[in-house]
Short mmCIF file of C-alpha atoms in Angstrom, two decimals:
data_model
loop_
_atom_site.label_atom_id
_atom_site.label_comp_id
_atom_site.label_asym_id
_atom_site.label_seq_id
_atom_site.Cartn_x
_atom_site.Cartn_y
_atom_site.Cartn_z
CA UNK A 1 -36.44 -90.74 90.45
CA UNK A 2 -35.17 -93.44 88.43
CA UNK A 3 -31.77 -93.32 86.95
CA UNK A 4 -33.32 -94.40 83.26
CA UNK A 5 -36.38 -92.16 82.04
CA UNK A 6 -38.21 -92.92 78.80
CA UNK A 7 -40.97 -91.22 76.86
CA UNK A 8 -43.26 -92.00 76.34
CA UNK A 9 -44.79 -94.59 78.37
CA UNK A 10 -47.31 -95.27 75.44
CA UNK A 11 -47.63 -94.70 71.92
CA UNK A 12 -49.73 -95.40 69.33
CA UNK A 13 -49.37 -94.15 65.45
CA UNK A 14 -50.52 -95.62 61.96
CA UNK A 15 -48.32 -97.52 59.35
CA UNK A 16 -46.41 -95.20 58.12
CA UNK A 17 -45.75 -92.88 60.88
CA UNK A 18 -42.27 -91.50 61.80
CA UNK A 19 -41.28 -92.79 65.49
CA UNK A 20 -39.57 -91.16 68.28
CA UNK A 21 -39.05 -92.54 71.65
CA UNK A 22 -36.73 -90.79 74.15
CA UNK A 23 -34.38 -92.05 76.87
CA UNK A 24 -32.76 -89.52 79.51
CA UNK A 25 -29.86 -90.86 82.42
CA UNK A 26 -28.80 -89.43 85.20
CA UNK A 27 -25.82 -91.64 85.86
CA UNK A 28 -22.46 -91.76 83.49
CA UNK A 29 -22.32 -94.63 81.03
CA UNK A 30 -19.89 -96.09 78.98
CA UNK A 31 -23.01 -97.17 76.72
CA UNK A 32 -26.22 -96.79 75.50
CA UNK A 33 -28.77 -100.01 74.55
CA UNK A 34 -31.62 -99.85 72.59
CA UNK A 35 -33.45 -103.56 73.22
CA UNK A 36 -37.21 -104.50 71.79
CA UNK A 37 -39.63 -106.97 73.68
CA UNK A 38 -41.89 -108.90 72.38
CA UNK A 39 -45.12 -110.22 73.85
CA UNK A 40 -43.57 -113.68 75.34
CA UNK A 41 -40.85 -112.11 76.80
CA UNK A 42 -38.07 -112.41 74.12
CA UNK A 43 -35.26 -109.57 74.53
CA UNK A 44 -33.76 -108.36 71.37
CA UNK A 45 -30.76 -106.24 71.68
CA UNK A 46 -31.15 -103.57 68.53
CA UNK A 47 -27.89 -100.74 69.15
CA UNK A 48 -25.23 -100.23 71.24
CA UNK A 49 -23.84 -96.95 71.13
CA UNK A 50 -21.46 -94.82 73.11
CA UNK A 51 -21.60 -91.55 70.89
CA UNK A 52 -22.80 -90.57 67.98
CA UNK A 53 -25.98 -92.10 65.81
CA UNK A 54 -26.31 -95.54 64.28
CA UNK A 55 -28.45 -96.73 61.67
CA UNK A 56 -29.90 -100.27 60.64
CA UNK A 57 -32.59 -100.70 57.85
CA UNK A 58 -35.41 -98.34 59.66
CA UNK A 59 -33.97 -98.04 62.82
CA UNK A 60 -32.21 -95.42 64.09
CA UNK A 61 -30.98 -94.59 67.29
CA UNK A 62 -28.53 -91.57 68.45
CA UNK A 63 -26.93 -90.09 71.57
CA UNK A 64 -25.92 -86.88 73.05
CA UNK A 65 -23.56 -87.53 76.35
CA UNK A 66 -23.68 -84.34 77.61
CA UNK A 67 -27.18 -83.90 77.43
CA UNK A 68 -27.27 -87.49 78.45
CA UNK A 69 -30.25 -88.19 76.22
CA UNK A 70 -30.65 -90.29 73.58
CA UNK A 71 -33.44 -90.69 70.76
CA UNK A 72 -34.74 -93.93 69.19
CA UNK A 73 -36.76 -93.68 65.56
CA UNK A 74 -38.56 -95.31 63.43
CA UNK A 75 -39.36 -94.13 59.84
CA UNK A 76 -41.87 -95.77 58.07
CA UNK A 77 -43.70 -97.71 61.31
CA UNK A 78 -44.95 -101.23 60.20
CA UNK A 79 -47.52 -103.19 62.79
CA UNK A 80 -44.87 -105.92 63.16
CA UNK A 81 -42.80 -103.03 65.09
CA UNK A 82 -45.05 -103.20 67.93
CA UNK A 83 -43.69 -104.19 70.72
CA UNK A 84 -42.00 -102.66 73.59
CA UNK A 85 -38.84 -101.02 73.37
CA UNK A 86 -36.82 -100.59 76.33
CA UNK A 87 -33.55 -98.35 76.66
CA UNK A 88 -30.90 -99.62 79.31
CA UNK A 89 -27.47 -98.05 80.34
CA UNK A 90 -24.57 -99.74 81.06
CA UNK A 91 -23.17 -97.21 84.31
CA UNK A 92 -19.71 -96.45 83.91
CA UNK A 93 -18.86 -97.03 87.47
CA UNK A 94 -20.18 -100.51 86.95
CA UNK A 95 -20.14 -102.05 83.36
CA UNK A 96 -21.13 -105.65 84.33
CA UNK A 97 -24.61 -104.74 84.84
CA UNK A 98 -27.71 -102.91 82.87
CA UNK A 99 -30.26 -100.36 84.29
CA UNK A 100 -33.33 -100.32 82.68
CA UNK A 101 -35.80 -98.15 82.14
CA UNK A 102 -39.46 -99.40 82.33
CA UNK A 103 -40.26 -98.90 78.44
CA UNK A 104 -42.19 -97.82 76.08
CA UNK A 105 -45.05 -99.67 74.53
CA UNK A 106 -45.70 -99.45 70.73
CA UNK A 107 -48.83 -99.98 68.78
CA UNK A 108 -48.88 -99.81 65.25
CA UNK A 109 -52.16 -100.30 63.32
CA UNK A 110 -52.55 -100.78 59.68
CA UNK B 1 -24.41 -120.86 66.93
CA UNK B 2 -27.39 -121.19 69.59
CA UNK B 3 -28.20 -117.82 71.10
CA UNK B 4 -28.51 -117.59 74.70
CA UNK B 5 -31.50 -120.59 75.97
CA UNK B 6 -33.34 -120.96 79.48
CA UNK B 7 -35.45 -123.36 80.99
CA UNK B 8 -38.37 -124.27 81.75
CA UNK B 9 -40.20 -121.41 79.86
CA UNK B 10 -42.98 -121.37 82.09
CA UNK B 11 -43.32 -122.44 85.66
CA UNK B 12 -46.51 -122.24 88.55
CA UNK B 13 -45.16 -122.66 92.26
CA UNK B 14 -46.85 -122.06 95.57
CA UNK B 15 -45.61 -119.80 98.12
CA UNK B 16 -42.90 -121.20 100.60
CA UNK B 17 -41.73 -123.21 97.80
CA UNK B 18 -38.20 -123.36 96.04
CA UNK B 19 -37.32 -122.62 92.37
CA UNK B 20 -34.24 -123.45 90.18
CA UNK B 21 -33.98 -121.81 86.78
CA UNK B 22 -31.55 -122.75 84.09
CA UNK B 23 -29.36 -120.77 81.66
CA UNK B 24 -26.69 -121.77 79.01
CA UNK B 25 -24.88 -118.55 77.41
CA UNK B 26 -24.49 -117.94 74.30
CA UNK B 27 -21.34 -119.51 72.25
CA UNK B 28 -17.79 -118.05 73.32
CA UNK B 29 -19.22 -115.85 76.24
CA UNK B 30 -18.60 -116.92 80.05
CA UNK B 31 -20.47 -114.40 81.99
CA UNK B 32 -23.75 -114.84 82.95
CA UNK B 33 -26.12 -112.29 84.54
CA UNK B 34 -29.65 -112.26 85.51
CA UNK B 35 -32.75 -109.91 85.86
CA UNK B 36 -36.17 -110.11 87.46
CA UNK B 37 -38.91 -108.24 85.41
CA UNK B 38 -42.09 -107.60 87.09
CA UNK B 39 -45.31 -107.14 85.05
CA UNK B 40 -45.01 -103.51 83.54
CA UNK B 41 -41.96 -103.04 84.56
CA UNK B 42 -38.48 -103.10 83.02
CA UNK B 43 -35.74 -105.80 84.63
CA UNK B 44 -33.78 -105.70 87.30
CA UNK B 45 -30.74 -106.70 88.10
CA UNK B 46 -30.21 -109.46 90.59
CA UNK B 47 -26.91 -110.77 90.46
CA UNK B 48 -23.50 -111.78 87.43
CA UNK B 49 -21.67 -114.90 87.48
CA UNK B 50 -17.86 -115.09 86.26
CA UNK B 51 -15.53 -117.89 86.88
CA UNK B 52 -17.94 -119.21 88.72
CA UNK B 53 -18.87 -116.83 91.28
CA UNK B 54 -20.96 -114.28 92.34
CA UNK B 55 -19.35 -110.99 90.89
CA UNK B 56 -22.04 -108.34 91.48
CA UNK B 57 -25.43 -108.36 93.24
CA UNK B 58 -28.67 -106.31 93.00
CA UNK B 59 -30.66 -105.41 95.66
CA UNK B 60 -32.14 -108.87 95.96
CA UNK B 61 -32.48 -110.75 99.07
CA UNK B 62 -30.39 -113.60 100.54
CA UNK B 63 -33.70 -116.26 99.10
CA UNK B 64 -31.81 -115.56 95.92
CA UNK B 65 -28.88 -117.36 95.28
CA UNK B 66 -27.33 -118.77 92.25
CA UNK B 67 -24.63 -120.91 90.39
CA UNK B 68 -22.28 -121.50 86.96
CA UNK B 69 -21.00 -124.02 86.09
CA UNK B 70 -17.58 -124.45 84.53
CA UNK B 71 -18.97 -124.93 81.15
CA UNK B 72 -20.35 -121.40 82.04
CA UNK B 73 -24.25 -122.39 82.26
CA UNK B 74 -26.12 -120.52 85.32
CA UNK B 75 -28.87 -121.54 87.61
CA UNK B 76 -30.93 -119.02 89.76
CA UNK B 77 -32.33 -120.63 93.23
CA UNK B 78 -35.19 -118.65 94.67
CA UNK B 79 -36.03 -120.15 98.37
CA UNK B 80 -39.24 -119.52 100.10
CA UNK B 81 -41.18 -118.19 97.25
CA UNK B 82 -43.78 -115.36 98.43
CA UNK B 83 -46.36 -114.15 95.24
CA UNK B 84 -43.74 -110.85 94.79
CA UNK B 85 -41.56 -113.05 93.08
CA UNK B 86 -44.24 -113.89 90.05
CA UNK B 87 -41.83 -112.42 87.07
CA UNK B 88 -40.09 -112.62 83.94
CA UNK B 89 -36.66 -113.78 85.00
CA UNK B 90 -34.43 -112.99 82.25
CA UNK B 91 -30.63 -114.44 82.07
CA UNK B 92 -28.31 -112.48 79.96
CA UNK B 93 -24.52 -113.58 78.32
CA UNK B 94 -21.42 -111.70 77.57
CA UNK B 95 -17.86 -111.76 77.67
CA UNK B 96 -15.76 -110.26 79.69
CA UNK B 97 -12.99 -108.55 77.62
CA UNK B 98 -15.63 -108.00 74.93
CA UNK B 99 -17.68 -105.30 73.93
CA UNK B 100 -20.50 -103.75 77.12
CA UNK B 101 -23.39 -105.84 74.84
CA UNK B 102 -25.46 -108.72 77.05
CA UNK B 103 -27.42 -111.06 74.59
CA UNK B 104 -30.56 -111.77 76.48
CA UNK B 105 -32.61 -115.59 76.60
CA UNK B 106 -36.09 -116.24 76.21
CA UNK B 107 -36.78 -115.96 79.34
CA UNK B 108 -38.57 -117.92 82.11
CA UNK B 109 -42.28 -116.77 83.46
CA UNK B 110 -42.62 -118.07 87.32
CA UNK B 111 -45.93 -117.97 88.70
CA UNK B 112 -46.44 -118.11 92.37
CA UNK B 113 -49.66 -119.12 93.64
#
């Protein structure tokens, strides 16, 4: 089982459409990163977050730590927010390095 | 402020060959780390350079190897490529001291034939 779980895999909704896409760990963090890929390749690191819920424009991503779980949305999906969107923990035994889960793809159509 | 760059962007070698990628870090960070991300997959981490050494390691094998520089630019040397290797290798900048957030290049797509 892999220490970074997201769901789902794939998604598809229409502009306009609220987004949720889920992240669960298994190991203990000291944070939380929300990152988008492009087609190309392109890593875009969106949050950071250790507790809590953080906002920017549409985007907003929160955390429970003792659920270990964390939620990524998007409210009023566009087509230029398709892409894949990967969460990634940063373990608390070992900061210097990110675990990734595999992502989730995103399709938006007009 | 240049982000984080790598080069070349795209790269075809044939098995048994050797590979050198390049990174430069972003501005004011000196830690470089880099990830291997297979088709469909999300990366992996293969090793983190500080102060010029290797500081961590992934489970990667000895083919990979790597370098910084002290003006904190990275290379990644894969030896004896076999067609497993075909990836997005992505190189990744911080700072140690700083906050746990990695600011990710481009990244380079290696074909092996």
């Amino acid at each position: 089982k892999n220490e970074v779980e997201q769901s789902p895999q794939n998604l598809t909704a229409q502009e306009g459409e609220f987004i949720t896409i889920n992240c669960s760990y298994s190991v203990g963090i000291s944070a939380l990163h929300w990152l988008q890929q492009h087609p190309g390749g392109g890593i875009v690191s969106l949050f950071m977050l250790s507790s809590g819920k953080k906002k920017h424009g549409r985007l907003i991503a929160t955390i429970n730590i003792q659920e270990k779980h964390s939620s990524l949305h998007i409210t009023a999906s566009h087509p230029r927010d398709s892409a894949v969107y990967i969460c990634a923990v940063s373990p608390y035994t070992n900061t210097d390095k990110l675990i990734f889960g595999t992502g989730t793809r995103l399709q938006v159509f007009p | 402020d240049a982000g984080v760059t790598q080069s070349p962007t795209h790269l075809i070698k044939t098995r048994g060959q050797q590979v050198t990628l390049r990174c430069s870090p972003k501005s004011g960070h000196d830690t470089v780390s880099w990830y291997q991300q297979a088709l469909g997959q999300g990366p992996q981490f293969i090793f983190q350079y500080y102060e010029e050494e290797e500081r961590q390691r992934g489970n990667f094998p000895d083919r990979f190897s790597g370098h910084q520089f002290p003006n904190y630019s990275s290379e990644l040397n894969v030896n004896a490529l076999l067609l497993g290797d075909s990836a997005l290798y992505l190189c990744a900048s911080s700072s140690v001291g700083g906050t746990y957030e990695q600011y990710f290049g481009p990244g380079t797509r290696l074909t092996v034939t």
